[in-house]
PDB file of C-alpha atoms and ligand atoms in Angstrom:
ATOM      1  CA  UNK D 292      -1.281  20.019   5.458  1.00 42.00           C
ATOM      2  CA  UNK D 293       1.677  20.981   7.583  1.00 44.00           C
ATOM      3  CA  UNK D 294       3.968  18.171   6.447  1.00 65.00           C
ATOM      4  CA  UNK D 295       4.871  17.649   2.828  1.00 87.00           C
ATOM      5  CA  UNK D 296       2.549  14.977   1.495  1.00 92.00           C
ATOM      6  CA  UNK D 297       4.288  11.891   0.149  1.00 95.00           C
ATOM      7  CA  UNK D 298       2.930  10.571  -3.147  1.00 97.00           C
ATOM      8  CA  UNK D 299       3.883   7.272  -4.771  1.00 98.00           C
ATOM      9  CA  UNK D 300       3.560   7.323  -8.553  1.00 98.00           C
ATOM     10  CA  UNK D 301       3.051   3.775  -9.876  1.00 98.00           C
ATOM     11  CA  UNK D 302       3.458   3.820 -13.651  1.00 97.00           C
ATOM     12  CA  UNK D 303       5.256   1.289 -15.838  1.00 96.00           C
ATOM     13  CA  UNK D 304       5.902   3.756 -18.664  1.00 95.00           C
ATOM     14  CA  UNK D 305       9.215   5.404 -17.735  1.00 97.00           C
ATOM     15  CA  UNK D 306       8.779   8.727 -19.551  1.00 95.00           C
ATOM     16  CA  UNK D 307       5.353   9.304 -18.061  1.00 94.00           C
ATOM     17  CA  UNK D 308       6.527   8.244 -14.608  1.00 97.00           C
ATOM     18  CA  UNK D 309       9.448  10.671 -14.675  1.00 97.00           C
ATOM     19  CA  UNK D 310       7.231  13.466 -15.964  1.00 96.00           C
ATOM     20  CA  UNK D 311       4.690  12.944 -13.168  1.00 96.00           C
ATOM     21  CA  UNK D 312       7.330  12.730 -10.446  1.00 97.00           C
ATOM     22  CA  UNK D 313       9.002  15.920 -11.719  1.00 96.00           C
ATOM     23  CA  UNK D 314       5.702  17.755 -11.951  1.00 96.00           C
ATOM     24  CA  UNK D 315       4.564  16.759  -8.445  1.00 96.00           C
ATOM     25  CA  UNK D 316       7.973  17.622  -7.003  1.00 95.00           C
ATOM     26  CA  UNK D 317       7.764  21.087  -8.580  1.00 94.00           C
ATOM     27  CA  UNK D 318       4.328  21.443  -6.966  1.00 93.00           C
ATOM     28  CA  UNK D 319       5.900  20.906  -3.553  1.00 92.00           C
ATOM     29  CA  UNK D 320       5.104  17.256  -2.903  1.00 94.00           C
ATOM     30  CA  UNK D 321       7.513  14.469  -2.008  1.00 95.00           C
ATOM     31  CA  UNK D 322       7.052  12.164  -4.990  1.00 97.00           C
ATOM     32  CA  UNK D 323       8.537   8.717  -5.596  1.00 97.00           C
ATOM     33  CA  UNK D 324       8.235   6.812  -8.871  1.00 98.00           C
ATOM     34  CA  UNK D 325       7.662   3.040  -8.938  1.00 98.00           C
ATOM     35  CA  UNK D 326       7.307   0.773 -11.960  1.00 97.00           C
ATOM     36  CA  UNK D 327       5.143  -2.104 -10.698  1.00 97.00           C
ATOM     37  CA  UNK D 328       3.003  -3.615  -7.964  1.00 97.00           C
ATOM     38  CA  UNK D 329       5.815  -5.487  -6.244  1.00 97.00           C
ATOM     39  CA  UNK D 330       7.754  -2.233  -5.807  1.00 97.00           C
ATOM     40  CA  UNK D 331       4.595  -0.563  -4.502  1.00 98.00           C
ATOM     41  CA  UNK D 332       3.992  -3.245  -1.883  1.00 97.00           C
ATOM     42  CA  UNK D 333       7.591  -2.990  -0.677  1.00 96.00           C
ATOM     43  CA  UNK D 334       7.477   0.821  -0.521  1.00 97.00           C
ATOM     44  CA  UNK D 335       4.153   0.964   1.348  1.00 96.00           C
ATOM     45  CA  UNK D 336       5.315  -1.552   3.939  1.00 94.00           C
ATOM     46  CA  UNK D 337       8.493   0.433   4.531  1.00 94.00           C
ATOM     47  CA  UNK D 338       6.919   3.886   4.777  1.00 93.00           C
ATOM     48  CA  UNK D 339       3.191   4.526   4.351  1.00 93.00           C
ATOM     49  CA  UNK D 340       2.620   7.349   1.828  1.00 95.00           C
ATOM     50  CA  UNK D 341      -0.269   9.823   1.953  1.00 93.00           C
ATOM     51  CA  UNK D 342      -1.447   9.042  -1.547  1.00 96.00           C
ATOM     52  CA  UNK D 343      -0.824   6.543  -4.352  1.00 97.00           C
ATOM     53  CA  UNK D 344      -1.283   7.574  -7.955  1.00 97.00           C
ATOM     54  CA  UNK D 345      -2.000   4.165  -9.405  1.00 95.00           C
ATOM     55  CA  UNK D 346      -1.845   3.215 -13.082  1.00 93.00           C
ATOM     56  CA  UNK D 347      -4.533   0.651 -13.886  1.00 88.00           C
ATOM     57  CA  UNK D 348      -2.588  -1.136 -16.620  1.00 88.00           C
ATOM     58  CA  UNK D 349       0.598  -2.531 -15.094  1.00 92.00           C
ATOM     59  CA  UNK D 350       2.674  -5.606 -15.904  1.00 93.00           C
ATOM     60  CA  UNK D 351       2.042  -8.309 -13.299  1.00 93.00           C
ATOM     61  CA  UNK D 352      -0.457  -7.298 -10.632  1.00 94.00           C
ATOM     62  CA  UNK D 353      -2.896  -4.725 -12.052  1.00 89.00           C
ATOM     63  CA  UNK D 354      -4.244  -1.509 -10.541  1.00 90.00           C
ATOM     64  CA  UNK D 355      -7.563  -2.971  -9.379  1.00 86.00           C
ATOM     65  CA  UNK D 356      -5.845  -5.687  -7.386  1.00 90.00           C
ATOM     66  CA  UNK D 357      -3.371  -3.200  -5.898  1.00 93.00           C
ATOM     67  CA  UNK D 358      -6.177  -0.784  -4.959  1.00 90.00           C
ATOM     68  CA  UNK D 359      -7.913  -3.627  -3.137  1.00 86.00           C
ATOM     69  CA  UNK D 360      -4.683  -4.495  -1.352  1.00 90.00           C
ATOM     70  CA  UNK D 361      -4.188  -0.876  -0.235  1.00 90.00           C
ATOM     71  CA  UNK D 362      -7.770  -0.611   0.953  1.00 82.00           C
ATOM     72  CA  UNK D 363      -7.519  -3.790   2.987  1.00 80.00           C
ATOM     73  CA  UNK D 364      -4.007  -3.392   4.391  1.00 85.00           C
ATOM     74  CA  UNK D 365      -3.355   0.361   4.368  1.00 85.00           C
ATOM     75  CA  UNK D 366      -6.786   1.975   4.588  1.00 78.00           C
ATOM     76  CA  UNK D 367      -5.465   5.440   5.424  1.00 83.00           C
ATOM     77  CA  UNK D 368      -3.548   5.690   2.144  1.00 90.00           C
ATOM     78  CA  UNK D 369      -5.574   7.604  -0.452  1.00 90.00           C
ATOM     79  CA  UNK D 370      -5.701   6.154  -3.969  1.00 91.00           C
ATOM     80  CA  UNK D 371      -6.238   7.894  -7.295  1.00 92.00           C
ATOM     81  CA  UNK D 372      -6.582   5.443 -10.158  1.00 88.00           C
ATOM     82  CA  UNK D 373      -5.159   6.435 -13.540  1.00 89.00           C
ATOM     83  CA  UNK D 374      -6.318   4.661 -16.648  1.00 80.00           C
ATOM     84  CA  UNK D 375      -6.545   4.834 -20.426  1.00 73.00           C
ATOM     85  CA  UNK D 376     -10.016   3.305 -20.338  1.00 58.00           C
ATOM     86  CA  UNK D 377     -12.597   5.996 -19.609  1.00 56.00           C
ATOM     87  CA  UNK D 378     -15.849   4.041 -19.728  1.00 55.00           C
ATOM     88  CA  UNK D 379     -18.414   4.386 -16.957  1.00 59.00           C
ATOM     89  CA  UNK D 380     -18.087   0.684 -16.156  1.00 56.00           C
ATOM     90  CA  UNK D 381     -14.379   1.095 -15.532  1.00 60.00           C
ATOM     91  CA  UNK D 382     -15.009   4.173 -13.419  1.00 58.00           C
ATOM     92  CA  UNK D 383     -17.431   2.295 -11.202  1.00 59.00           C
ATOM     93  CA  UNK D 384     -15.111  -0.688 -10.882  1.00 60.00           C
ATOM     94  CA  UNK D 385     -12.341   1.751  -9.954  1.00 59.00           C
ATOM     95  CA  UNK D 386     -14.408   3.181  -7.128  1.00 62.00           C
ATOM     96  CA  UNK D 387     -15.723  -0.202  -6.037  1.00 64.00           C
ATOM     97  CA  UNK D 388     -12.216  -1.556  -5.608  1.00 68.00           C
ATOM     98  CA  UNK D 389     -11.491   1.236  -3.185  1.00 69.00           C
ATOM     99  CA  UNK D 390     -10.009   4.117  -5.159  1.00 80.00           C
ATOM    100  CA  UNK D 391     -10.871   7.548  -3.779  1.00 81.00           C
ATOM    101  CA  UNK D 392     -10.911   9.102  -7.214  1.00 81.00           C
ATOM    102  CA  UNK D 393     -10.334   8.203 -10.798  1.00 81.00           C
ATOM    103  CA  UNK D 394      -8.682  10.068 -13.671  1.00 85.00           C
ATOM    104  CA  UNK D 395      -8.607   8.901 -17.301  1.00 83.00           C
ATOM    105  CA  UNK D 396      -5.566   9.410 -19.539  1.00 85.00           C
ATOM    106  CA  UNK D 397      -4.797  11.748 -21.097  1.00 85.00           C
ATOM    107  CA  UNK D 398      -5.279  14.353 -18.385  1.00 88.00           C
ATOM    108  CA  UNK D 399      -4.159  17.909 -17.802  1.00 89.00           C
ATOM    109  CA  UNK D 400      -1.519  18.106 -15.034  1.00 91.00           C
ATOM    110  CA  UNK D 401      -3.573  20.869 -13.433  1.00 90.00           C
ATOM    111  CA  UNK D 402      -6.636  18.660 -13.254  1.00 90.00           C
ATOM    112  CA  UNK D 403      -4.580  15.913 -11.658  1.00 94.00           C
ATOM    113  CA  UNK D 404      -3.222  18.428  -9.157  1.00 93.00           C
ATOM    114  CA  UNK D 405      -6.749  19.585  -8.243  1.00 91.00           C
ATOM    115  CA  UNK D 406      -7.853  15.997  -7.628  1.00 90.00           C
ATOM    116  CA  UNK D 407      -4.783  15.191  -5.548  1.00 93.00           C
ATOM    117  CA  UNK D 408      -5.374  18.231  -3.356  1.00 89.00           C
ATOM    118  CA  UNK D 409      -9.037  17.373  -3.004  1.00 85.00           C
ATOM    119  CA  UNK D 410      -8.368  13.775  -1.989  1.00 86.00           C
ATOM    120  CA  UNK D 411      -5.631  14.809   0.452  1.00 86.00           C
ATOM    121  CA  UNK D 412      -7.901  17.414   2.025  1.00 80.00           C
ATOM    122  CA  UNK D 413     -10.595  14.802   2.553  1.00 72.00           C
ATOM    123  CA  UNK D 414      -8.057  12.425   4.074  1.00 65.00           C
ATOM    124  CA  UNK D 415      -7.130  14.860   6.867  1.00 56.00           C
ATOM    125  CA  UNK D 416      -8.413  13.262  10.084  1.00 48.00           C
ATOM    126  CA  UNK D 417     -11.552  14.724  11.596  1.00 40.00           C
ATOM    127  CA  UNK D 418     -10.807  17.201  14.348  1.00 39.00           C
ATOM    128  CA  UNK D 419     -11.879  16.661  17.929  1.00 34.00           C
ATOM    129  CA  UNK D 420     -14.337  19.534  17.502  1.00 37.00           C
ATOM    130  CA  UNK D 421     -16.833  17.277  15.756  1.00 44.00           C
ATOM    131  CA  UNK D 422     -19.669  16.129  17.977  1.00 48.00           C
ATOM    132  CA  UNK D 423     -17.803  13.521  20.070  1.00 61.00           C
ATOM    133  CA  UNK D 424     -15.774  10.795  18.585  1.00 83.00           C
ATOM    134  CA  UNK D 425     -18.187   7.840  18.597  1.00 85.00           C
ATOM    135  CA  UNK D 426     -21.497   8.112  16.745  1.00 88.00           C
ATOM    136  CA  UNK D 427     -24.028   5.257  16.744  1.00 89.00           C
ATOM    137  CA  UNK D 428     -25.157   4.627  13.155  1.00 93.00           C
ATOM    138  CA  UNK D 429     -27.604   1.801  12.552  1.00 92.00           C
ATOM    139  CA  UNK D 430     -26.318  -1.405  14.111  1.00 91.00           C
ATOM    140  CA  UNK D 431     -22.764  -0.107  14.395  1.00 93.00           C
ATOM    141  CA  UNK D 432     -20.746   2.811  15.750  1.00 92.00           C
ATOM    142  CA  UNK D 433     -18.684   5.226  13.668  1.00 93.00           C
ATOM    143  CA  UNK D 434     -15.436   6.066  15.443  1.00 91.00           C
ATOM    144  CA  UNK D 435     -14.425   9.463  14.055  1.00 87.00           C
ATOM    145  CA  UNK D 436     -10.963   9.447  15.590  1.00 83.00           C
ATOM    146  CA  UNK D 437     -10.008   5.969  14.413  1.00 85.00           C
ATOM    147  CA  UNK D 438     -11.996   6.237  11.148  1.00 88.00           C
ATOM    148  CA  UNK D 439     -13.492   2.779  11.636  1.00 92.00           C
ATOM    149  CA  UNK D 440     -16.919   1.196  12.063  1.00 94.00           C
ATOM    150  CA  UNK D 441     -17.240  -0.719  15.327  1.00 92.00           C
ATOM    151  CA  UNK D 442     -19.537  -3.708  15.885  1.00 90.00           C
ATOM    152  CA  UNK D 443     -21.467  -4.119  19.161  1.00 84.00           C
ATOM    153  CA  UNK D 444     -18.916  -6.829  20.046  1.00 87.00           C
ATOM    154  CA  UNK D 445     -16.034  -4.421  19.459  1.00 86.00           C
ATOM    155  CA  UNK D 446     -14.802  -5.715  16.105  1.00 90.00           C
ATOM    156  CA  UNK D 447     -13.545  -2.849  13.953  1.00 91.00           C
ATOM    157  CA  UNK D 448     -13.840  -2.425  10.194  1.00 91.00           C
ATOM    158  CA  UNK D 449     -11.632   0.059   8.382  1.00 89.00           C
ATOM    159  CA  UNK D 450     -13.165   2.488   5.894  1.00 88.00           C
ATOM    160  CA  UNK D 451     -11.841   4.008   2.700  1.00 83.00           C
ATOM    161  CA  UNK D 452     -11.344   7.769   2.733  1.00 80.00           C
ATOM    162  CA  UNK D 453     -14.473   8.300   0.634  1.00 78.00           C
ATOM    163  CA  UNK D 454     -16.643   5.983   2.737  1.00 85.00           C
ATOM    164  CA  UNK D 455     -15.475   7.677   5.890  1.00 87.00           C
ATOM    165  CA  UNK D 456     -16.079  11.140   4.460  1.00 85.00           C
ATOM    166  CA  UNK D 457     -19.685  10.307   3.555  1.00 89.00           C
ATOM    167  CA  UNK D 458     -20.433   8.797   6.961  1.00 92.00           C
ATOM    168  CA  UNK D 459     -18.819  11.772   8.688  1.00 89.00           C
ATOM    169  CA  UNK D 460     -21.062  14.169   6.748  1.00 88.00           C
ATOM    170  CA  UNK D 461     -24.115  12.204   7.864  1.00 91.00           C
ATOM    171  CA  UNK D 462     -22.877  12.006  11.459  1.00 89.00           C
ATOM    172  CA  UNK D 463     -22.402  15.762  11.573  1.00 83.00           C
ATOM    173  CA  UNK D 464     -25.881  16.424  10.173  1.00 82.00           C
ATOM    174  CA  UNK D 465     -28.328  14.088  11.956  1.00 84.00           C
ATOM    175  CA  UNK D 466     -31.980  14.288  10.898  1.00 82.00           C
ATOM    176  CA  UNK D 467     -31.135  16.802   8.199  1.00 80.00           C
ATOM    177  CA  UNK D 468     -31.962  15.756   4.628  1.00 82.00           C
ATOM    178  CA  UNK D 469     -28.778  16.142   2.605  1.00 83.00           C
ATOM    179  CA  UNK D 470     -29.109  17.101  -1.006  1.00 81.00           C
ATOM    180  CA  UNK D 471     -27.479  14.693  -3.431  1.00 80.00           C
ATOM    181  CA  UNK D 472     -25.682  17.471  -5.305  1.00 76.00           C
ATOM    182  CA  UNK D 473     -24.331  18.790  -2.042  1.00 77.00           C
ATOM    183  CA  UNK D 474     -23.088  15.325  -1.068  1.00 83.00           C
ATOM    184  CA  UNK D 475     -21.482  15.016  -4.475  1.00 78.00           C
ATOM    185  CA  UNK D 476     -19.784  18.352  -4.203  1.00 72.00           C
ATOM    186  CA  UNK D 477     -18.640  17.751  -0.657  1.00 73.00           C
ATOM    187  CA  UNK D 478     -17.103  14.366  -1.372  1.00 73.00           C
ATOM    188  CA  UNK D 479     -15.616  14.651  -4.838  1.00 65.00           C
ATOM    189  CA  UNK D 480     -14.990  16.830  -7.865  1.00 46.00           C
ATOM    190  CA  UNK D 481     -15.845  14.386 -10.563  1.00 46.00           C
ATOM    191  CA  UNK D 482     -18.242  15.139 -13.399  1.00 46.00           C
ATOM    192  CA  UNK D 483     -21.930  14.905 -12.547  1.00 45.00           C
ATOM    193  CA  UNK D 484     -22.987  11.713 -14.319  1.00 46.00           C
ATOM    194  CA  UNK D 485     -20.300   9.335 -13.103  1.00 53.00           C
ATOM    195  CA  UNK D 486     -20.708  11.036  -9.802  1.00 54.00           C
ATOM    196  CA  UNK D 487     -24.384  10.441  -9.344  1.00 56.00           C
ATOM    197  CA  UNK D 488     -23.985   6.725  -9.794  1.00 62.00           C
ATOM    198  CA  UNK D 489     -20.961   6.702  -7.550  1.00 74.00           C
ATOM    199  CA  UNK D 490     -22.857   8.331  -4.683  1.00 82.00           C
ATOM    200  CA  UNK D 491     -25.727   5.847  -4.952  1.00 85.00           C
ATOM    201  CA  UNK D 492     -23.290   2.948  -5.085  1.00 85.00           C
ATOM    202  CA  UNK D 493     -21.440   4.252  -2.078  1.00 87.00           C
ATOM    203  CA  UNK D 494     -24.693   4.667  -0.125  1.00 92.00           C
ATOM    204  CA  UNK D 495     -25.686   1.103  -1.031  1.00 91.00           C
ATOM    205  CA  UNK D 496     -22.333  -0.163   0.166  1.00 90.00           C
ATOM    206  CA  UNK D 497     -22.519   1.836   3.398  1.00 93.00           C
ATOM    207  CA  UNK D 498     -26.051   0.599   4.097  1.00 95.00           C
ATOM    208  CA  UNK D 499     -24.770  -2.970   3.861  1.00 94.00           C
ATOM    209  CA  UNK D 500     -22.215  -2.024   6.499  1.00 94.00           C
ATOM    210  CA  UNK D 501     -24.446  -0.296   9.035  1.00 94.00           C
ATOM    211  CA  UNK D 502     -28.110  -1.184   8.479  1.00 94.00           C
ATOM    212  CA  UNK D 503     -29.764  -4.006  10.437  1.00 92.00           C
ATOM    213  CA  UNK D 504     -31.748  -4.714   7.245  1.00 93.00           C
ATOM    214  CA  UNK D 505     -30.083  -3.093   4.205  1.00 93.00           C
ATOM    215  CA  UNK D 506     -33.210  -3.767   2.098  1.00 91.00           C
ATOM    216  CA  UNK D 507     -35.226  -1.551   4.442  1.00 93.00           C
ATOM    217  CA  UNK D 508     -32.738   1.133   5.496  1.00 94.00           C
ATOM    218  CA  UNK D 509     -33.491   2.886   8.734  1.00 92.00           C
ATOM    219  CA  UNK D 510     -30.256   4.760   9.515  1.00 94.00           C
ATOM    220  CA  UNK D 511     -29.560   6.298   6.098  1.00 95.00           C
ATOM    221  CA  UNK D 512     -32.987   6.899   4.582  1.00 92.00           C
ATOM    222  CA  UNK D 513     -33.771   8.040   1.058  1.00 90.00           C
ATOM    223  CA  UNK D 514     -35.540  11.403   0.795  1.00 85.00           C
ATOM    224  CA  UNK D 515     -37.312  11.373  -2.542  1.00 82.00           C
ATOM    225  CA  UNK D 516     -36.335  14.243  -4.791  1.00 78.00           C
ATOM    226  CA  UNK D 517     -33.680  15.423  -2.334  1.00 80.00           C
ATOM    227  CA  UNK D 518     -31.112  12.825  -1.347  1.00 86.00           C
ATOM    228  CA  UNK D 519     -30.464  11.063   1.937  1.00 91.00           C
ATOM    229  CA  UNK D 520     -30.939  11.639   5.657  1.00 90.00           C
ATOM    230  CA  UNK D 521     -29.133  10.063   8.600  1.00 92.00           C
ATOM    231  CA  UNK D 522     -31.502   9.130  11.414  1.00 91.00           C
ATOM    232  CA  UNK D 523     -29.689   8.261  14.672  1.00 87.00           C
ATOM    233  CA  UNK D 524     -30.856   5.087  16.466  1.00 84.00           C
ATOM    234  CA  UNK D 525     -34.128   5.759  18.309  1.00 74.00           C
ATOM    235  CA  UNK D 526     -34.637   8.969  16.306  1.00 60.00           C
TER     236      UNK D 526
HETATM  237 CA1   CA T  44       0.559   1.378 -17.916  1.00 56.08          CA
END
């Protein structure tokens, strides 16, 4: 990234918040600490950050609700959810509510840094070099420049960074079966098990968004033993 990325650290525990802000600042980011959801909403409306490091357990509005808010109102802002609870169920809920990644406490600062860089890299807008900016996918069109799905009647739906990244990979590789492990590696750095489920859940969610009949997917087809393949309309 050419500009310094701006990261909002939402953490109610003051010592931890200060530590994270100091660490990220030393790593060259612009980091701002916030103690609750109300402060986050005010800050995001004033100046959209590149990424929000979001504590799940907050007084008042919790991390899940705030992640949903960011996804709906500020879809270009990347979200990494931080939580003490490390169960698979919580991980999936974290991703379902729109977080781009998930890190359980306690974590190594270096691991956090790697995830932040990974999420920010994915959030960089697709360049004009990719195949043309509008790609028909199922019953809708993926607009690579605007990072939205467009209905035939022109209505746009915003995508999370991870949803967009998956669809972009498919759009760039039509008719080519994409290996699940490769999709996992290309879209995240999380450990394999949580990962696997997350990819399948994301595919299910994307099929609901683009397939004429999500129960019988035609655009993103399953390739048994391999992964998934994007078949352009009429292909
Ligand atoms: Ca907390």
